[in-house]
Coordinates of C-alpha atoms in Angstrom, one line a residue:
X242 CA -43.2 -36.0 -65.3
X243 CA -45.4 -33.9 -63.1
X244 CA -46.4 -34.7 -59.3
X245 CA -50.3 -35.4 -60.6
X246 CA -49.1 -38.4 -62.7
X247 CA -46.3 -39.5 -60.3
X248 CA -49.3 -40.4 -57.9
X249 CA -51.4 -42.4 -60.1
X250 CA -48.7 -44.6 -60.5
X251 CA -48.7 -48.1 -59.1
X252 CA -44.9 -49.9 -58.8
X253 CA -45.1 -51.8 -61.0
X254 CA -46.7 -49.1 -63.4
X255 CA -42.9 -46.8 -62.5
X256 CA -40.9 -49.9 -63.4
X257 CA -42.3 -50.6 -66.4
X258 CA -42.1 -46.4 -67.4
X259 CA -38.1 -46.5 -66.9
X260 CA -37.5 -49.8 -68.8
X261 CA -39.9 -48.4 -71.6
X262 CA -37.9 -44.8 -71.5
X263 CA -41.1 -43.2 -71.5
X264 CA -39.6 -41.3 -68.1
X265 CA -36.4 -41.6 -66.0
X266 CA -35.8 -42.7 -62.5
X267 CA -34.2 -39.2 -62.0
X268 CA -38.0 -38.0 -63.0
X269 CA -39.4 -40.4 -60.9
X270 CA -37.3 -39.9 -57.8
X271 CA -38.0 -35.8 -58.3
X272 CA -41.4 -36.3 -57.7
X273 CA -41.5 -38.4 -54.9
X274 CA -38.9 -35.6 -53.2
X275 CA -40.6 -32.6 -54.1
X276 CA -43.4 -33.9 -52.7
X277 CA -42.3 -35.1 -49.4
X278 CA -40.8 -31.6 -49.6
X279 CA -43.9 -29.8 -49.9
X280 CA -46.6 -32.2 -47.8
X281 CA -43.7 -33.6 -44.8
X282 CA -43.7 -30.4 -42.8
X283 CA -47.7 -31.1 -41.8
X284 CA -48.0 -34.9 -41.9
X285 CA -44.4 -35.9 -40.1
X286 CA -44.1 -39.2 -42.0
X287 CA -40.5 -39.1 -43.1
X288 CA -37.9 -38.5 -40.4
X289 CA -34.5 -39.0 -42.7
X290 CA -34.5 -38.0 -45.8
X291 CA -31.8 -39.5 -48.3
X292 CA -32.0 -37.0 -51.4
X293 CA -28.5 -37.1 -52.8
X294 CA -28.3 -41.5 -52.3
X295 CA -31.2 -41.4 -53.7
X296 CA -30.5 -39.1 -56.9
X297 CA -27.1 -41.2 -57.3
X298 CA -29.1 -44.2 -57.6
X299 CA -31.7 -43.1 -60.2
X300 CA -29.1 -42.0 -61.9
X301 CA -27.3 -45.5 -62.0
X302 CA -30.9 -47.3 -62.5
X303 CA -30.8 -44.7 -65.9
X304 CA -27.7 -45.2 -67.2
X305 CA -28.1 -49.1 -66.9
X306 CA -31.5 -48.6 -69.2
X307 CA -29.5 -46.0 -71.5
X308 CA -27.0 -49.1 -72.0
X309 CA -29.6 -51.8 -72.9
X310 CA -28.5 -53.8 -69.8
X311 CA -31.9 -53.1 -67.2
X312 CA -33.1 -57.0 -68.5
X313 CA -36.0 -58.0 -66.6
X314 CA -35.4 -55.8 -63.0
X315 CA -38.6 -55.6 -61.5
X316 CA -38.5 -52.4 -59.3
X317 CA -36.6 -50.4 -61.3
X318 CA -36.4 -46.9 -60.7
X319 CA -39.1 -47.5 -58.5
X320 CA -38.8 -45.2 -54.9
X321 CA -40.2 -46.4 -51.6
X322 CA -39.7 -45.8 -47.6
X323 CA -38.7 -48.1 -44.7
X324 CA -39.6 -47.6 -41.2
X325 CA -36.8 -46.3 -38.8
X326 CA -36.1 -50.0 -37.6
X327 CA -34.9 -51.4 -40.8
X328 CA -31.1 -51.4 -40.5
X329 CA -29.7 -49.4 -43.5
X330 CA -26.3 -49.3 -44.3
X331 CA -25.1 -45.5 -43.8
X332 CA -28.6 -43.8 -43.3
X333 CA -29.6 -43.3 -39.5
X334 CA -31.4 -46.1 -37.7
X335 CA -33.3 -44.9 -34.8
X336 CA -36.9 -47.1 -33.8
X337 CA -37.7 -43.1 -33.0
X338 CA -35.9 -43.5 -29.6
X339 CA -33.2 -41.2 -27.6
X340 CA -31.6 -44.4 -27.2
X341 CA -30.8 -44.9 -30.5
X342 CA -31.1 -41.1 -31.8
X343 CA -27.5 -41.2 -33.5
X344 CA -26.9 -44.9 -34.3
X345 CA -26.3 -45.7 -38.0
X346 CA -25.9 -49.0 -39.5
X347 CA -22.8 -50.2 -41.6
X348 CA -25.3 -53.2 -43.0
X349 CA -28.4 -53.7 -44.8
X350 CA -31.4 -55.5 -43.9
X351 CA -31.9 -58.0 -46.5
X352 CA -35.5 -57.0 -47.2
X353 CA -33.2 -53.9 -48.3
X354 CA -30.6 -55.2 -50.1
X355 CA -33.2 -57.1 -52.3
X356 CA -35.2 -54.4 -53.1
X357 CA -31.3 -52.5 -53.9
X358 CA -31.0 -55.8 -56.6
X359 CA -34.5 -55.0 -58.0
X360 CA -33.7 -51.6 -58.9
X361 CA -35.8 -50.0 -56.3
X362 CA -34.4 -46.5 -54.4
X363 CA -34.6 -46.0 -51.2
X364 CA -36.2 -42.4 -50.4
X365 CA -35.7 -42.3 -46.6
X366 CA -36.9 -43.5 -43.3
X367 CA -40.3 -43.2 -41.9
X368 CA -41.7 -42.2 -38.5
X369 CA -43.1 -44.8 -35.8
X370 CA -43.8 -45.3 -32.5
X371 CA -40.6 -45.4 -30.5
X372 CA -39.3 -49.2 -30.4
X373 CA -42.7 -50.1 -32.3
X374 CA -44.5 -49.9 -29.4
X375 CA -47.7 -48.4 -29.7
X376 CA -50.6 -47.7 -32.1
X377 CA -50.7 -44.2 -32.5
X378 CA -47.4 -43.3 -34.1
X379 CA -47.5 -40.5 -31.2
X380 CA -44.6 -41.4 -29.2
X381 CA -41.8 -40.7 -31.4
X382 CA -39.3 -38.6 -29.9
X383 CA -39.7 -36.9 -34.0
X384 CA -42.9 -35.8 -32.6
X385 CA -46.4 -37.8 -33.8
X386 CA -47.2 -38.3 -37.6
X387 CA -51.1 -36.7 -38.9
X388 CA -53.1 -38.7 -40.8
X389 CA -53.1 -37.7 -44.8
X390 CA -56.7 -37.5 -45.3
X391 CA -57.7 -36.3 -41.7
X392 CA -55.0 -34.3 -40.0
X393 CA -57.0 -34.3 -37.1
X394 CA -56.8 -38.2 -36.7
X395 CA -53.8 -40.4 -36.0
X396 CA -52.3 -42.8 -39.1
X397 CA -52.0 -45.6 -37.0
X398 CA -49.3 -47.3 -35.7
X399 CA -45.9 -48.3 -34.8
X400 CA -45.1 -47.8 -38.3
X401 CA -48.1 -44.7 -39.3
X402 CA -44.7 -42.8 -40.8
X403 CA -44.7 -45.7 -43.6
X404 CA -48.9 -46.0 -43.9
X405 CA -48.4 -42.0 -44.4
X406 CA -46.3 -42.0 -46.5
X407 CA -47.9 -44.3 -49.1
X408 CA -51.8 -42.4 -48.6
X409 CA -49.6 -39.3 -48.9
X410 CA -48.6 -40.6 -52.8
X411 CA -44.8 -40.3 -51.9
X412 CA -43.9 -43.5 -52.8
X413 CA -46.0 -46.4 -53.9
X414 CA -45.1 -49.1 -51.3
X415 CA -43.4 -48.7 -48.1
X416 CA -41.5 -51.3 -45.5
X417 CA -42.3 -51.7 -42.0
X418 CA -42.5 -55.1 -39.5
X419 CA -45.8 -56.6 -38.3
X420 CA -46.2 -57.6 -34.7
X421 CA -49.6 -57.4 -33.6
X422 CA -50.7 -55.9 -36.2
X423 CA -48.4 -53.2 -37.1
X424 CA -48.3 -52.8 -41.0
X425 CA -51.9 -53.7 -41.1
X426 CA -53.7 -51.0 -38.9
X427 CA -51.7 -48.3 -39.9
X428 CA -53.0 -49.5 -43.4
X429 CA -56.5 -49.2 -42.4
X430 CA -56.3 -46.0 -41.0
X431 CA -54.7 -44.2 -43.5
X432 CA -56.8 -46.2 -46.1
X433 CA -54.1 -48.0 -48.3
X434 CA -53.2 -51.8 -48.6
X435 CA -51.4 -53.4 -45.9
X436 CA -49.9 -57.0 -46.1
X437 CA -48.0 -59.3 -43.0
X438 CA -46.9 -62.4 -44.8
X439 CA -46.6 -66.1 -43.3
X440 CA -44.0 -66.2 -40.4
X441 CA -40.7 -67.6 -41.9
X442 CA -42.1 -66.4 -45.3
X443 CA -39.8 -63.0 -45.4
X444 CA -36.2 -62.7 -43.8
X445 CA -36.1 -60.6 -40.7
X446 CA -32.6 -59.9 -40.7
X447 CA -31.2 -56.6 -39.8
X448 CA -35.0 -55.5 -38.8
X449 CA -34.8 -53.9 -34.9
X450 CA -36.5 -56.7 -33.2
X451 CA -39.8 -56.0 -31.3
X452 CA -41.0 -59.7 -30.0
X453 CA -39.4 -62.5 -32.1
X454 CA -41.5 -65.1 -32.3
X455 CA -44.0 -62.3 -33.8
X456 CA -42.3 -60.3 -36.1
X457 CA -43.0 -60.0 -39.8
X458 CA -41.5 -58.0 -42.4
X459 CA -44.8 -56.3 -44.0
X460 CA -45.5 -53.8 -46.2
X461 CA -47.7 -50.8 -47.5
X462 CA -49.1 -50.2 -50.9
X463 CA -52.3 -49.1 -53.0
X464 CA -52.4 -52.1 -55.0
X465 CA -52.7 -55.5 -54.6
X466 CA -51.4 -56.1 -57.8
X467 CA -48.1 -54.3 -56.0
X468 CA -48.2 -57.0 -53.3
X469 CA -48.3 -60.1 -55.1
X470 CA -44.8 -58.5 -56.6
X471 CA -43.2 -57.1 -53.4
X472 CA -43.8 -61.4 -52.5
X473 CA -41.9 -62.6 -54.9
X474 CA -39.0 -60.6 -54.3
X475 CA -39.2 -60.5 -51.1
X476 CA -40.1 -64.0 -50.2
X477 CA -36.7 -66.1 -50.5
X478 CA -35.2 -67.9 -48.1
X479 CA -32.5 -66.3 -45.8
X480 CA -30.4 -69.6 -44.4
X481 CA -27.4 -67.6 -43.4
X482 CA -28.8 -64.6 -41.8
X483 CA -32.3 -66.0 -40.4
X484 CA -32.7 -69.3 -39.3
X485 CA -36.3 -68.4 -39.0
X486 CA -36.7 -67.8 -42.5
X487 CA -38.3 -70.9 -43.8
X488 CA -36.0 -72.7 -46.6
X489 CA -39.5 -74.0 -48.8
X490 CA -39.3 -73.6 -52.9
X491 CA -41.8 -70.4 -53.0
X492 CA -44.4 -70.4 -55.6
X493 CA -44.8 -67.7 -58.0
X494 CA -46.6 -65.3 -56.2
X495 CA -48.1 -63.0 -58.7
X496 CA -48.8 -65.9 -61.5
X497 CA -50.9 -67.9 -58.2
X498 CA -52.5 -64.3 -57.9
X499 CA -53.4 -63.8 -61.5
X500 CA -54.7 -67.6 -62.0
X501 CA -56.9 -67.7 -59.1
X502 CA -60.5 -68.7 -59.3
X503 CA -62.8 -67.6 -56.5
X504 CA -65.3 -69.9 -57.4
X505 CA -66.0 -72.4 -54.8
X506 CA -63.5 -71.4 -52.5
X507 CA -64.7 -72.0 -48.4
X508 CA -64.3 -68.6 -46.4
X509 CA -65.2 -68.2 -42.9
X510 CA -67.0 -64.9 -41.2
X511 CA -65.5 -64.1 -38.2
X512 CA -68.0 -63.7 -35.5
X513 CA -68.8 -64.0 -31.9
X514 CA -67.2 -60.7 -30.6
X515 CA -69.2 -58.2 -29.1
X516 CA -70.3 -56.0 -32.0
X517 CA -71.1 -53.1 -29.5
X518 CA -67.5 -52.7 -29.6
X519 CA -67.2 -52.3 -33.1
X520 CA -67.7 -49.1 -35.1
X521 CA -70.6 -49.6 -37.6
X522 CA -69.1 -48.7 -40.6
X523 CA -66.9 -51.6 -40.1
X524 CA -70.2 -53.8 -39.6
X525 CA -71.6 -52.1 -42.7
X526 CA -68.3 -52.8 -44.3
X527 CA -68.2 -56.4 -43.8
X528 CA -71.6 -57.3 -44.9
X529 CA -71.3 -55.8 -48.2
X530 CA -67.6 -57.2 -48.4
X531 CA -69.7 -60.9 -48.0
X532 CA -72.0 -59.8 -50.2
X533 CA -69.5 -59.3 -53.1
X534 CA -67.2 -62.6 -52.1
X535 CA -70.5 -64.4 -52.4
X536 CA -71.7 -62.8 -55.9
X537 CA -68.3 -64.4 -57.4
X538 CA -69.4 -67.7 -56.6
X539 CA -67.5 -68.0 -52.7
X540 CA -69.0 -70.0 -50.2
X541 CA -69.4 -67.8 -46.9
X542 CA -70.2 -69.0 -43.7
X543 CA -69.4 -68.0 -40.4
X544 CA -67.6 -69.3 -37.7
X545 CA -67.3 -68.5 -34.0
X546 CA -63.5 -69.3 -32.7
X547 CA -64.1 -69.3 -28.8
X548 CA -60.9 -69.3 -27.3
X549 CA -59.1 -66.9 -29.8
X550 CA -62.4 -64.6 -29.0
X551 CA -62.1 -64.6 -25.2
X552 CA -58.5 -64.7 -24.8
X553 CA -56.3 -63.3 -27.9
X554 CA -55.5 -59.9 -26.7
X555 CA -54.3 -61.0 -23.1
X556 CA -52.7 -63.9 -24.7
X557 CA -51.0 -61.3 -27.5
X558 CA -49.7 -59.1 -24.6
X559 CA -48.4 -61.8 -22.3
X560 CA -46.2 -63.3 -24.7
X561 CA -45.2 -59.7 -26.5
X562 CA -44.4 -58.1 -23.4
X563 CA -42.3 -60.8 -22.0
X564 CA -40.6 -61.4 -25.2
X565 CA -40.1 -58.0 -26.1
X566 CA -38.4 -56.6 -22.4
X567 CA -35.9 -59.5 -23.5
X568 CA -34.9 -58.2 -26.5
X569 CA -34.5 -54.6 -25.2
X570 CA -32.0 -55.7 -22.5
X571 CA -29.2 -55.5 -25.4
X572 CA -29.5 -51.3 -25.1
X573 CA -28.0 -50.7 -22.0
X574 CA -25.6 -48.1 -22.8
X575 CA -22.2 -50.5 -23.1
X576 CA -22.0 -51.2 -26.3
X577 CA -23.4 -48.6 -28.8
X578 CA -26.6 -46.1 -28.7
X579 CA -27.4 -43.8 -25.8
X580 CA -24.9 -44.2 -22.8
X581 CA -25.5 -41.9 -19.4
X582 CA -22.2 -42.5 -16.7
X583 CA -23.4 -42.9 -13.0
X584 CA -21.5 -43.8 -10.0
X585 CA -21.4 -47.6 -10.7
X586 CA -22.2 -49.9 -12.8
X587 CA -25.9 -49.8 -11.5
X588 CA -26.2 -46.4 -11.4
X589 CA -25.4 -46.2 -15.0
X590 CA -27.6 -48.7 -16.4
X591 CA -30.2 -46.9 -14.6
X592 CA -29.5 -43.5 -15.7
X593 CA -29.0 -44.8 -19.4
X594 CA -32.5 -46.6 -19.9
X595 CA -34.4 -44.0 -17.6
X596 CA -33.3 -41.1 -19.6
X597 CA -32.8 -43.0 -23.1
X598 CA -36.4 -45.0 -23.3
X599 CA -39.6 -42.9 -23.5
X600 CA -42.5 -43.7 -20.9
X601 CA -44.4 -46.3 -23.3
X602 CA -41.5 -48.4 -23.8
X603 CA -40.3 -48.6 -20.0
X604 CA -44.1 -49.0 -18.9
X605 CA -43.8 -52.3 -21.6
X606 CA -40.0 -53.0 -20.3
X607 CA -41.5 -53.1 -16.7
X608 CA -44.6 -55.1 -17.5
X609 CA -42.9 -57.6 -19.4
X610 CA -40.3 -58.3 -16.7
X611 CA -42.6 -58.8 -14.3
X612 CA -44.1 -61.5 -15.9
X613 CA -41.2 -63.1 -16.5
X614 CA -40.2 -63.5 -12.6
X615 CA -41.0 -66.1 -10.7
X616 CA -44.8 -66.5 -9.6
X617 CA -45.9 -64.4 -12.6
X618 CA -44.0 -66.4 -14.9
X619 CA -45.8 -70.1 -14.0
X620 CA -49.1 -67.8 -13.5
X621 CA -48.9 -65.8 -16.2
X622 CA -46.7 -66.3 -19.1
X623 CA -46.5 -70.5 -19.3
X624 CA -50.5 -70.3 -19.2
X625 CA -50.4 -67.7 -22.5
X626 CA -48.0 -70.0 -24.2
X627 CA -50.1 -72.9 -23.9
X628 CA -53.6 -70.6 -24.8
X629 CA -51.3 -69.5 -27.8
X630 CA -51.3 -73.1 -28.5
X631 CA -54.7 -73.3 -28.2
X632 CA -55.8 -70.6 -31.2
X633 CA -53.6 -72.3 -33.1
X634 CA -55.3 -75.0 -32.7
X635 CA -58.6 -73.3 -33.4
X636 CA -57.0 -72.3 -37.1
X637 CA -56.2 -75.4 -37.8
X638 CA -59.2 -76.7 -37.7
X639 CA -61.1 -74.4 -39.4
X640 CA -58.6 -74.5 -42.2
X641 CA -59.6 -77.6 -42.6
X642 CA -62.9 -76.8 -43.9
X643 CA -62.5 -73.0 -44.8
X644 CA -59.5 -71.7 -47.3
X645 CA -59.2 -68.3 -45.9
X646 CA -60.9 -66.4 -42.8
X647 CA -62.4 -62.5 -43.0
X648 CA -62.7 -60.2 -40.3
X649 CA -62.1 -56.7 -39.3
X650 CA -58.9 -55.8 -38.5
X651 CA -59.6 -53.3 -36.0
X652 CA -62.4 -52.5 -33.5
X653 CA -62.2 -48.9 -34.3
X654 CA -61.9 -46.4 -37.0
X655 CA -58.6 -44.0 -36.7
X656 CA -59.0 -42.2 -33.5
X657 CA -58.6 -38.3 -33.2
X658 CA -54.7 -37.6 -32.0
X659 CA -54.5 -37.2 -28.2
X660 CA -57.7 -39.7 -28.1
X661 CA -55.8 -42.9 -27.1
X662 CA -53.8 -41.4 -24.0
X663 CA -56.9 -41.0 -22.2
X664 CA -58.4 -44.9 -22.7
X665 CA -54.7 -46.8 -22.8
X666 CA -57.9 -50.0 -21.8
X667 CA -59.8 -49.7 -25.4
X668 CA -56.2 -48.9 -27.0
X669 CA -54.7 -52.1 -26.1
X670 CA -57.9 -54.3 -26.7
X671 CA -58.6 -53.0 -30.3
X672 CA -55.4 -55.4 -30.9
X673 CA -57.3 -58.8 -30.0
X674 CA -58.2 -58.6 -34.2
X675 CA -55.3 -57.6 -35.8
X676 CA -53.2 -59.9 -33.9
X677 CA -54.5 -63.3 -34.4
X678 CA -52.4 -63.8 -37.5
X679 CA -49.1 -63.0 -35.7
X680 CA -50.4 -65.4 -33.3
X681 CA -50.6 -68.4 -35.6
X682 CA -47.9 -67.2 -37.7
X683 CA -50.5 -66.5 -40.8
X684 CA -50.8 -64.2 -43.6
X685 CA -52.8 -61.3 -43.3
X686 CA -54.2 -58.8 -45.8
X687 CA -55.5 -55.5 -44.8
X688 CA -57.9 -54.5 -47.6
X689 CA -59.0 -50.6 -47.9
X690 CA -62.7 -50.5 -48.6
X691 CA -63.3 -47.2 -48.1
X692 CA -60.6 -44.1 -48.6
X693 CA -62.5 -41.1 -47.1
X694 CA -61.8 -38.8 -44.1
X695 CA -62.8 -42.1 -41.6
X696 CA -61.4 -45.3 -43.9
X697 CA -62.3 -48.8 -43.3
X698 CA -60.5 -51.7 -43.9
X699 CA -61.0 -55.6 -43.3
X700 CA -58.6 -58.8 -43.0
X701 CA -58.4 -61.5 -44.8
X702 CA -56.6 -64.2 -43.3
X703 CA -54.9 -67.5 -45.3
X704 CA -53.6 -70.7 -44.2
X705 CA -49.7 -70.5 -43.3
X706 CA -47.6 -69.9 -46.4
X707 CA -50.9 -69.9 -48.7
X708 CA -50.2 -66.2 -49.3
X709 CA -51.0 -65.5 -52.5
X710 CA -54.6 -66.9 -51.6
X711 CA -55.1 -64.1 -49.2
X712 CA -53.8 -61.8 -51.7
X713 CA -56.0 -63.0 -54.3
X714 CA -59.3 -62.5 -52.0
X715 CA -57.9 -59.4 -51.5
X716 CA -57.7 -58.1 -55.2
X717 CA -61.6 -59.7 -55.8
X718 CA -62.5 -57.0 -52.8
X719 CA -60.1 -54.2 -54.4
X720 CA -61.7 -54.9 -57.6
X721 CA -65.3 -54.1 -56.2
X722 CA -64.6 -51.5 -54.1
X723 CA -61.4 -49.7 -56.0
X724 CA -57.7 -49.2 -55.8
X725 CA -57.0 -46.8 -53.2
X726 CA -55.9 -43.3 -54.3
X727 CA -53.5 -40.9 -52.8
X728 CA -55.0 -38.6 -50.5
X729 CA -55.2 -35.0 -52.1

């Protein structure tokens, strides 16, 4: 197998390769190296590379189809990336953060260790901003990741190492976790397929937590058809590990997928928002994306959502900050990660997480303790839980009339790297879009429209654990406008 077939390749095309024998994992996984080898150096995407775990494993994956014994393994040989805070057993886990620059894992994540069951191997781990906060992928202390089909722009972010990665054609899907938007604008940007399922629907388990009450495991592809798999394995509830892992009988993700009829089906236009803010290719997009839904028989209206309009992105960043400068007390140098002595006890907490956090993460860290002190907390962070509330609210009554929503996912095309420091203001409200789903807790489907240097993507959004009909609307939209290739 040569690198020039290795990138036309969807997942499930690779699996179905290695079961027929018409190549070998070994082949498969060659590929993917050599060219991480030969394209990493300029884009910055993978930070730990696992060659020799990975080799082993194709091997094993070949050997099991040599004896007969693969059965019906969906992923197998099949190679893909996680982003650096996905706990892997062995192989450096770092959130691209000093205070975590030498801390391995001795477990799996279980989004990992069901992807190990399916057959799939595990090429390395992927560049993000440090802790997952950000949306540039420029804060890393591994330095900031380029965008595969404009260098000169960023590939989104936290997680742009895994959106990379995929545009880059290392691997066909990649693993990352979903906070605000954080598989799904990376996806955009780099012009590949990005998918946060229903909160609960995927375990969270030995993923670095960012905000709790957000996070998602998500994941990067160039097919839809890919998604509707990486469900079904990925789906399954996680009783012992994650309580927040809802215990429902999942449907059949890809057979909901593959039977779905558009006809008929109610989906709401997203609109209100001040379109001066947009870019107008994402305008441009969207109109011909409602064109096309309503050419296979949808019924497309739109619908104005007031308080998520006006108040989403202060809402979002309430409630993120405060949750997340929680979840970060745990790294204060006692236990494991980066440790810095001092003269007491004070000194040394303050000398760890001042010299072991970079300045986005203690800016966030600051800000979110704040607003959890008194005065700012009954000002502040009560109100946002109760406007949280609110948009909730709002979904629920559209869904009542409307089987999935559509709107852009971003209010800007991938900036040019060293753009965002200078407007941190436009940076943080180009979230308001992409983070409505986490929100609500709903499933959201970036969908690539357009894979040139400046890609555009849209969203469509489903009703909690209706999945596979946001995946569905998705495919009708890849269908029309194409699978996304990998960059050249």
């Amino acid at each position: 197998m040569n690198v020039k077939d290795y990138i036309l390749l969807s997942a499930q095309d690779i699996a179905n390769g290695v079961r027929e024998k018409r190549f070998t994992a070994r082949e498969v996984t060659e590929c993917a190296l050599s060219l991480i080898k030969q394209r990493d150096k300029e884009i910055n995407a993978v930070i730990t590379l696992c060659e020799e775990k990975a080799l082993a494993k194709a091997d094993e994956i070949d050997a099991l189809v040599a004896s007969g014994n693969a059965g019906n393994i969906r992923l197998l040989g099949v190679p893909y990336v996680a982003s650096d805070n996905i706990c892997t057993a062995g192989i450096k886990t770092t959130c691209a953060s000093h205070m975590l620059d030498n801390w391995t894992p001795f477990y799996d994540a279980t989004v990992v260790t069901l992807l190990e069951k399916e057959g799939a191997i595990l090429l390395g781990k992927t560049n993000m901003d440090e802790f997952a906060m950000g949306s540039t992928t420029e804060s890393s202390i591994f330095g900031a990741t380029k965008n595969p089909r404009n260098a000169s722009r960023v590939p989104g972010g936290p997680f742009g190492g895994s959106a990379a990665a995929v545009a880059a054609g290392y691997v066909p899907f990649a693993l990352a976790s979903d906070t605000g938007g954080s598989v799904r604008q990376p996806a955009a940007y780099c012009g590949v397929q990005g998918f946060k399922p229903s909160y609960g629907q995927v375990s969270r388990f030995g993923v670095i937590a960012c905000a709790s009450s957000f996070d998602q495991v998500g994941y990067m592809t160039r097919s839809s058809s890919d998604v509707a798999l990486l469900t079904d394995i990925l789906a399954v509830a996680d009783e012992k590990n994650d309580s927040t892992c809802d215990a429902y009988d999942r449907p059949v993700f890809t057979k909901e997928v593959a039977n779905f009829d558009i006809k008929g089906k109610k989906i709401a236009v997203l609109t209100g928002f001040d379109k001066a803010l947009l870019d107008e290719k994402i305008i441009e997009a969207e109109k011909k994306a409602v064109e096309i839904l309503r050419g296979k028989g949808a019924e497309v209206f739109e619908v104005d959502l007031p308080i998520a309009r006006e108040h989403s992105a202060a809402c979002y960043y309430m409630t993120v900050l405060g949750d997340a400068s929680s979840k970060l007390a745990c790294f204060d140098g006692m236990r494991y990660g980066y440790h810095e002595d001092g003269k007491n006890l004070m000194d040394m907490y303050k000398n760890t997480r001042e010299h072991g956090f970079g300045d986005e993460v203690k800016k966030r860290i600051l800000i979110g303790t704040s607003i959890l002190t008194r005065g700012f907390y009954e000002n502040y962070f009560e109100p946002s839980i109760k406007v949280r509330s609110m948009i909730k609210d709002e979904f629920d009554d559209l869904f009542k009339k409307a089987d999935a929503v559509l709107a852009p996912i971003s209010t800007e095309l991938a900036p040019l790297i060293g753009e965002s420091a200078t407007n941190k203001t436009k940076t943080y409200l180009s979230d308001a879009l992409a983070s409505l789903a986490n929100l609500v807790g709903l499933p959201s489907f970036s969908v690539s429209l357009e894979q040139d240097s400046e890609c555009v993507s849209l969203q469509v959004m489903s009703q909690r654990f209706e999945d596979s009909t946001a995946v569905a609307l998705a495919k009708c939209l890849e269908d029309s406008f194409g699978t996304p290739k990998a960059a050249e």
